[in-house]
Tab-separated table of C-alpha atoms in Angstrom:
chain	number	residue	atom	x	y	z
A	1	GLU	CA	18.175	-2.721	-1.657
A	2	VAL	CA	14.661	-2.695	-1.683
A	3	GLN	CA	13.761	-0.471	0.770
A	4	LEU	CA	10.022	0.063	2.456
A	5	ALA	CA	9.872	3.694	4.696
A	6	GLU	CA	5.800	3.423	6.906
A	7	SER	CA	5.016	6.639	8.336
A	8	GLY	CA	1.494	7.932	10.170
A	9	GLY	CA	1.145	5.559	12.779
A	10	ASP	CA	-0.404	7.586	16.437
A	11	LEU	CA	-2.368	7.502	19.183
A	12	VAL	CA	-5.555	8.053	18.280
A	13	GLN	CA	-8.876	8.117	20.962
A	14	PRO	CA	-11.440	4.735	19.099
A	15	GLY	CA	-13.719	6.013	16.495
A	16	GLY	CA	-10.582	8.350	15.487
A	17	SER	CA	-8.856	8.157	11.670
A	18	LEU	CA	-5.924	7.775	10.289
A	19	ARG	CA	-4.144	7.578	7.383
A	20	LEU	CA	-0.860	5.123	7.693
A	21	SER	CA	1.988	5.765	4.171
A	22	CYS	CA	4.460	3.944	2.494
A	23	VAL	CA	7.114	5.192	0.606
A	24	ALA	CA	9.067	2.160	-1.398
A	25	SER	CA	12.633	1.870	-3.182
A	26	GLY	CA	14.917	-0.333	-4.746
A	27	PHE	CA	12.424	-2.214	-7.312
A	28	THR	CA	9.559	-1.592	-9.785
A	29	PHE	CA	7.097	-0.565	-7.326
A	30	ALA	CA	4.481	-0.821	-10.442
A	31	SER	CA	5.027	-3.963	-10.854
A	32	TYR	CA	4.162	-5.302	-7.440
A	33	TRP	CA	0.819	-6.373	-5.104
A	34	MET	CA	1.598	-4.728	-1.771
A	35	THR	CA	0.337	-5.735	1.290
A	36	TRP	CA	-0.548	-4.433	5.109
A	37	VAL	CA	0.503	-6.912	7.731
A	38	ARG	CA	-0.213	-5.769	11.510
A	39	GLN	CA	0.905	-7.152	14.805
A	40	ALA	CA	-0.241	-6.529	18.160
A	41	PRO	CA	1.722	-6.174	20.962
A	42	GLY	CA	3.134	-9.261	21.931
A	43	LYS	CA	1.022	-10.665	19.480
A	44	GLY	CA	1.396	-12.883	16.088
A	45	LEU	CA	0.793	-11.548	12.417
A	46	GLU	CA	-1.994	-10.673	10.595
A	47	TRP	CA	-2.842	-10.138	6.913
A	48	VAL	CA	-4.980	-7.226	6.709
A	49	ALA	CA	-4.713	-5.767	2.885
A	50	ASN	CA	-3.476	-6.263	0.068
A	51	ILE	CA	-3.682	-4.313	-3.529
A	52	LYS	CA	-3.017	-5.585	-7.211
A	53	HIS	CA	-0.389	-3.406	-8.729
A	54	ASP	CA	-2.291	-0.904	-10.420
A	55	GLY	CA	-4.758	-0.446	-7.760
A	56	SER	CA	-7.848	-2.276	-9.582
A	57	GLU	CA	-7.785	-4.744	-7.225
A	58	SER	CA	-7.565	-4.886	-3.167
A	59	TYR	CA	-9.003	-7.603	-0.703
A	60	TYR	CA	-9.450	-6.635	3.320
A	61	VAL	CA	-9.654	-9.713	6.100
A	62	ASP	CA	-13.194	-9.327	7.883
A	63	SER	CA	-12.773	-7.425	10.869
A	64	VAL	CA	-11.476	-4.313	8.766
A	65	LYS	CA	-13.720	-4.011	5.913
A	66	GLY	CA	-15.908	-0.969	5.763
A	67	ARG	CA	-13.519	0.470	8.042
A	68	LEU	CA	-10.249	0.518	6.484
A	69	THR	CA	-9.052	1.312	2.685
A	70	ILE	CA	-5.865	0.328	1.097
A	71	SER	CA	-4.724	2.617	-1.618
A	72	ARG	CA	-1.528	2.724	-4.367
A	73	ASP	CA	0.074	6.540	-5.883
A	74	ASN	CA	2.109	4.160	-8.059
A	75	ALA	CA	3.623	8.045	-9.489
A	76	LYS	CA	4.867	8.834	-5.996
A	77	ASN	CA	5.865	4.357	-5.469
A	78	SER	CA	3.467	4.883	-2.205
A	79	LEU	CA	1.111	2.808	-0.066
A	80	TYR	CA	-1.710	3.532	1.766
A	81	LEU	CA	-3.663	2.106	4.647
A	82	GLN	CA	-6.587	4.487	5.661
A	83	MET	CA	-8.361	3.571	9.112
A	84	ASN	CA	-11.575	5.086	10.100
A	85	GLY	CA	-13.965	3.897	12.930
A	86	LEU	CA	-10.954	2.827	14.887
A	87	ARG	CA	-10.862	0.226	17.629
A	88	ALA	CA	-8.698	-0.535	20.366
A	89	GLU	CA	-8.619	-4.533	18.723
A	90	ASP	CA	-6.901	-2.519	15.988
A	91	THR	CA	-3.667	-1.134	18.345
A	92	ALA	CA	-0.312	-2.661	16.349
A	93	VAL	CA	2.690	-2.462	14.822
A	94	TYR	CA	1.749	-2.520	10.823
A	95	TYR	CA	4.066	-3.323	7.796
A	96	CYS	CA	3.761	-2.145	4.682
A	97	VAL	CA	5.057	-5.690	3.046
A	98	ARG	CA	6.006	-5.786	-0.954
A	99	GLY	CA	4.188	-8.533	-2.450
A	100	GLY	CA	0.554	-10.060	-2.334
A	101	SER	CA	0.135	-13.621	-1.058
A	102	ASP	CA	3.994	-14.400	-0.671
A	103	PHE	CA	5.754	-11.431	1.725
A	104	TYR	CA	9.206	-10.572	0.027
A	105	ASP	CA	10.110	-7.749	1.439
A	106	TRP	CA	9.219	-5.631	5.323
A	107	GLY	CA	9.025	-2.582	6.660
A	108	GLN	CA	9.848	-1.484	10.040
A	109	GLY	CA	6.327	-0.672	10.716
A	110	THR	CA	4.415	1.694	11.553
A	111	LEU	CA	2.652	2.127	15.712
A	112	VAL	CA	-0.818	2.891	15.654
A	113	THR	CA	-2.459	2.959	18.954
A	114	VAL	CA	-6.089	3.372	19.618
A	115	SER	CA	-6.982	4.099	23.145
A	116	SER	CA	-8.904	6.867	25.080
B	1	GLU	CA	-10.604	-20.052	7.297
B	2	ILE	CA	-7.633	-22.005	7.393
B	3	VAL	CA	-6.120	-21.641	10.722
B	4	LEU	CA	-2.661	-22.385	11.249
B	5	THR	CA	-1.109	-24.371	14.407
B	6	GLN	CA	2.306	-24.703	15.105
B	7	SER	CA	4.383	-27.237	16.996
B	8	PRO	CA	6.030	-27.381	19.307
B	9	GLY	CA	5.628	-23.576	20.963
B	10	THR	CA	8.791	-23.409	21.877
B	11	LEU	CA	12.187	-25.711	20.897
B	12	SER	CA	14.864	-25.295	23.188
B	13	LEU	CA	18.403	-26.259	21.629
B	14	SER	CA	21.838	-25.808	21.597
B	15	PRO	CA	23.883	-24.417	18.707
B	16	GLY	CA	24.921	-26.614	15.917
B	17	GLU	CA	21.307	-29.244	16.557
B	18	ARG	CA	18.606	-30.091	14.369
B	19	ALA	CA	15.566	-27.708	14.823
B	20	THR	CA	12.311	-29.001	13.435
B	21	LEU	CA	9.161	-27.484	13.482
B	22	SER	CA	5.507	-27.909	12.245
B	23	CYS	CA	2.576	-26.514	10.893
B	24	ARG	CA	-0.707	-28.295	10.508
B	25	ALA	CA	-3.635	-26.713	8.508
B	26	SER	CA	-7.187	-27.029	9.084
B	27	GLN	CA	-7.740	-28.125	5.584
B	28	ASN	CA	-5.836	-28.248	2.337
B	29	VAL	CA	-3.206	-25.434	1.391
B	30	ASN	CA	-4.434	-25.140	-2.352
B	31	ASN	CA	-1.133	-25.489	-4.346
B	32	ASN	CA	0.913	-25.988	-1.402
B	33	TYR	CA	1.172	-22.310	-0.933
B	34	LEU	CA	2.980	-22.575	2.505
B	35	ALA	CA	5.265	-20.069	3.870
B	36	TRP	CA	7.814	-19.341	6.474
B	37	TYR	CA	9.236	-16.710	8.593
B	38	GLN	CA	11.475	-15.439	10.810
B	39	GLN	CA	11.053	-12.733	13.454
B	40	LYS	CA	14.143	-11.656	15.855
B	41	PRO	CA	12.926	-8.933	18.953
B	42	GLY	CA	12.042	-5.304	17.534
B	43	GLN	CA	12.397	-6.614	14.007
B	44	ALA	CA	10.276	-6.932	10.867
B	45	PRO	CA	9.738	-10.416	9.644
B	46	ARG	CA	11.834	-12.207	7.039
B	47	PHE	CA	11.311	-14.449	4.010
B	48	LEU	CA	12.507	-17.668	4.497
B	49	ILE	CA	10.589	-20.316	2.568
B	50	TYR	CA	7.912	-20.421	-0.386
B	51	SER	CA	6.047	-22.714	-1.802
B	52	ALA	CA	6.507	-25.089	1.621
B	53	SER	CA	10.142	-26.111	0.108
B	54	SER	CA	11.260	-23.066	-1.841
B	55	ARG	CA	14.364	-21.083	-0.485
B	56	ALA	CA	13.710	-17.482	-0.844
B	57	PRO	CA	16.568	-15.283	-2.282
B	58	GLY	CA	19.694	-15.186	-0.261
B	59	ILE	CA	18.484	-17.298	2.591
B	60	PRO	CA	21.647	-20.104	3.271
B	61	ASP	CA	20.771	-23.493	2.480
B	62	ARG	CA	20.846	-24.738	6.459
B	63	PHE	CA	16.801	-23.908	6.224
B	64	SER	CA	14.689	-26.306	4.318
B	65	GLY	CA	10.724	-27.014	3.792
B	66	SER	CA	8.924	-29.461	3.203
B	67	GLY	CA	5.210	-31.265	3.379
B	68	SER	CA	2.079	-30.855	1.539
B	69	GLY	CA	-1.631	-30.970	1.798
B	70	THR	CA	-1.771	-30.173	5.668
B	71	ASP	CA	1.310	-30.562	7.388
B	72	PHE	CA	4.368	-29.123	6.704
B	73	THR	CA	7.988	-28.703	8.325
B	74	LEU	CA	10.468	-26.101	8.637
B	75	THR	CA	13.575	-27.839	9.198
B	76	ILE	CA	17.111	-26.201	10.080
B	77	SER	CA	19.445	-28.714	9.682
B	78	ARG	CA	22.089	-26.997	12.188
B	79	LEU	CA	21.749	-23.571	14.415
B	80	GLU	CA	23.333	-20.847	14.029
B	81	PRO	CA	23.877	-18.889	17.126
B	82	GLU	CA	21.636	-15.771	14.727
B	83	ASP	CA	18.875	-18.591	14.288
B	84	PHE	CA	17.115	-18.480	17.275
B	85	ALA	CA	14.323	-16.473	16.880
B	86	LEU	CA	10.228	-16.522	16.137
B	87	TYR	CA	9.142	-18.647	13.444
B	88	TYR	CA	6.266	-18.065	11.805
B	89	CYS	CA	4.401	-20.420	8.785
B	90	GLN	CA	1.638	-18.767	6.846
B	91	GLN	CA	-0.624	-19.805	3.742
B	92	SER	CA	-2.099	-18.172	0.816
B	93	GLY	CA	-3.562	-21.088	-0.624
B	94	THR	CA	-7.106	-19.653	0.544
B	95	PRO	CA	-8.612	-16.214	1.717
B	96	PRO	CA	-8.291	-14.879	3.643
B	97	TRP	CA	-4.553	-15.429	3.675
B	98	THR	CA	-3.556	-16.193	7.562
B	99	PHE	CA	-0.605	-17.416	10.023
B	100	GLY	CA	-0.125	-19.687	12.503
B	101	GLN	CA	0.879	-18.177	16.276
B	102	GLY	CA	4.426	-18.952	16.008
B	103	THR	CA	7.361	-21.167	17.372
B	104	LYS	CA	10.073	-20.206	19.439
B	105	VAL	CA	13.191	-21.547	19.365
B	106	GLU	CA	15.450	-20.365	22.157
B	107	ILE	CA	18.970	-21.417	23.440
B	108	LYS	CA	19.087	-23.927	26.028
């Protein structure tokens, strides 16, 4: 059974930083693109970033370029999202997702709140 | 970026009825890379359909997808109680990948 467990969400002030983590199990992590998708409270879904199997390529939605960085450690079956320069509009539940374009499996999400 | 517009915003139906959900793209979706997801309150989305018409593993055959180009449809042939939820379409034909705003299927 595929499991994706996110952690690291918290309340942070505007301009602050946070690092989200996702530990994967139940599949060969190193064989899959991985993605972060977010959902603001009461709103729809937004693709944030994805990363290739080996970490050699990554892509971002324009609104987060230069502030959020996706990375992975295949030895630890882990996906990360380093979040710097956080803004109020980054407030959302962040989901770790298996897949790079079709989103096969989703974690339960971790809540990031950006507020003073 | 490709904007996906879903209609209607809310669909009020009874169990056993047929649900037809629409997703229209602002430009052609390359290779018909259009997927559908189901989300229930407090839960993560669930992958239903990919490449416009292929069912994901474990998805009941009452769910079907169709369409091409800019117009796509998700059909639920006979609504079961567990099908009342929010549904999103998503394209991965042209980056950035984008989602529709969702259609809520509620019990009438």
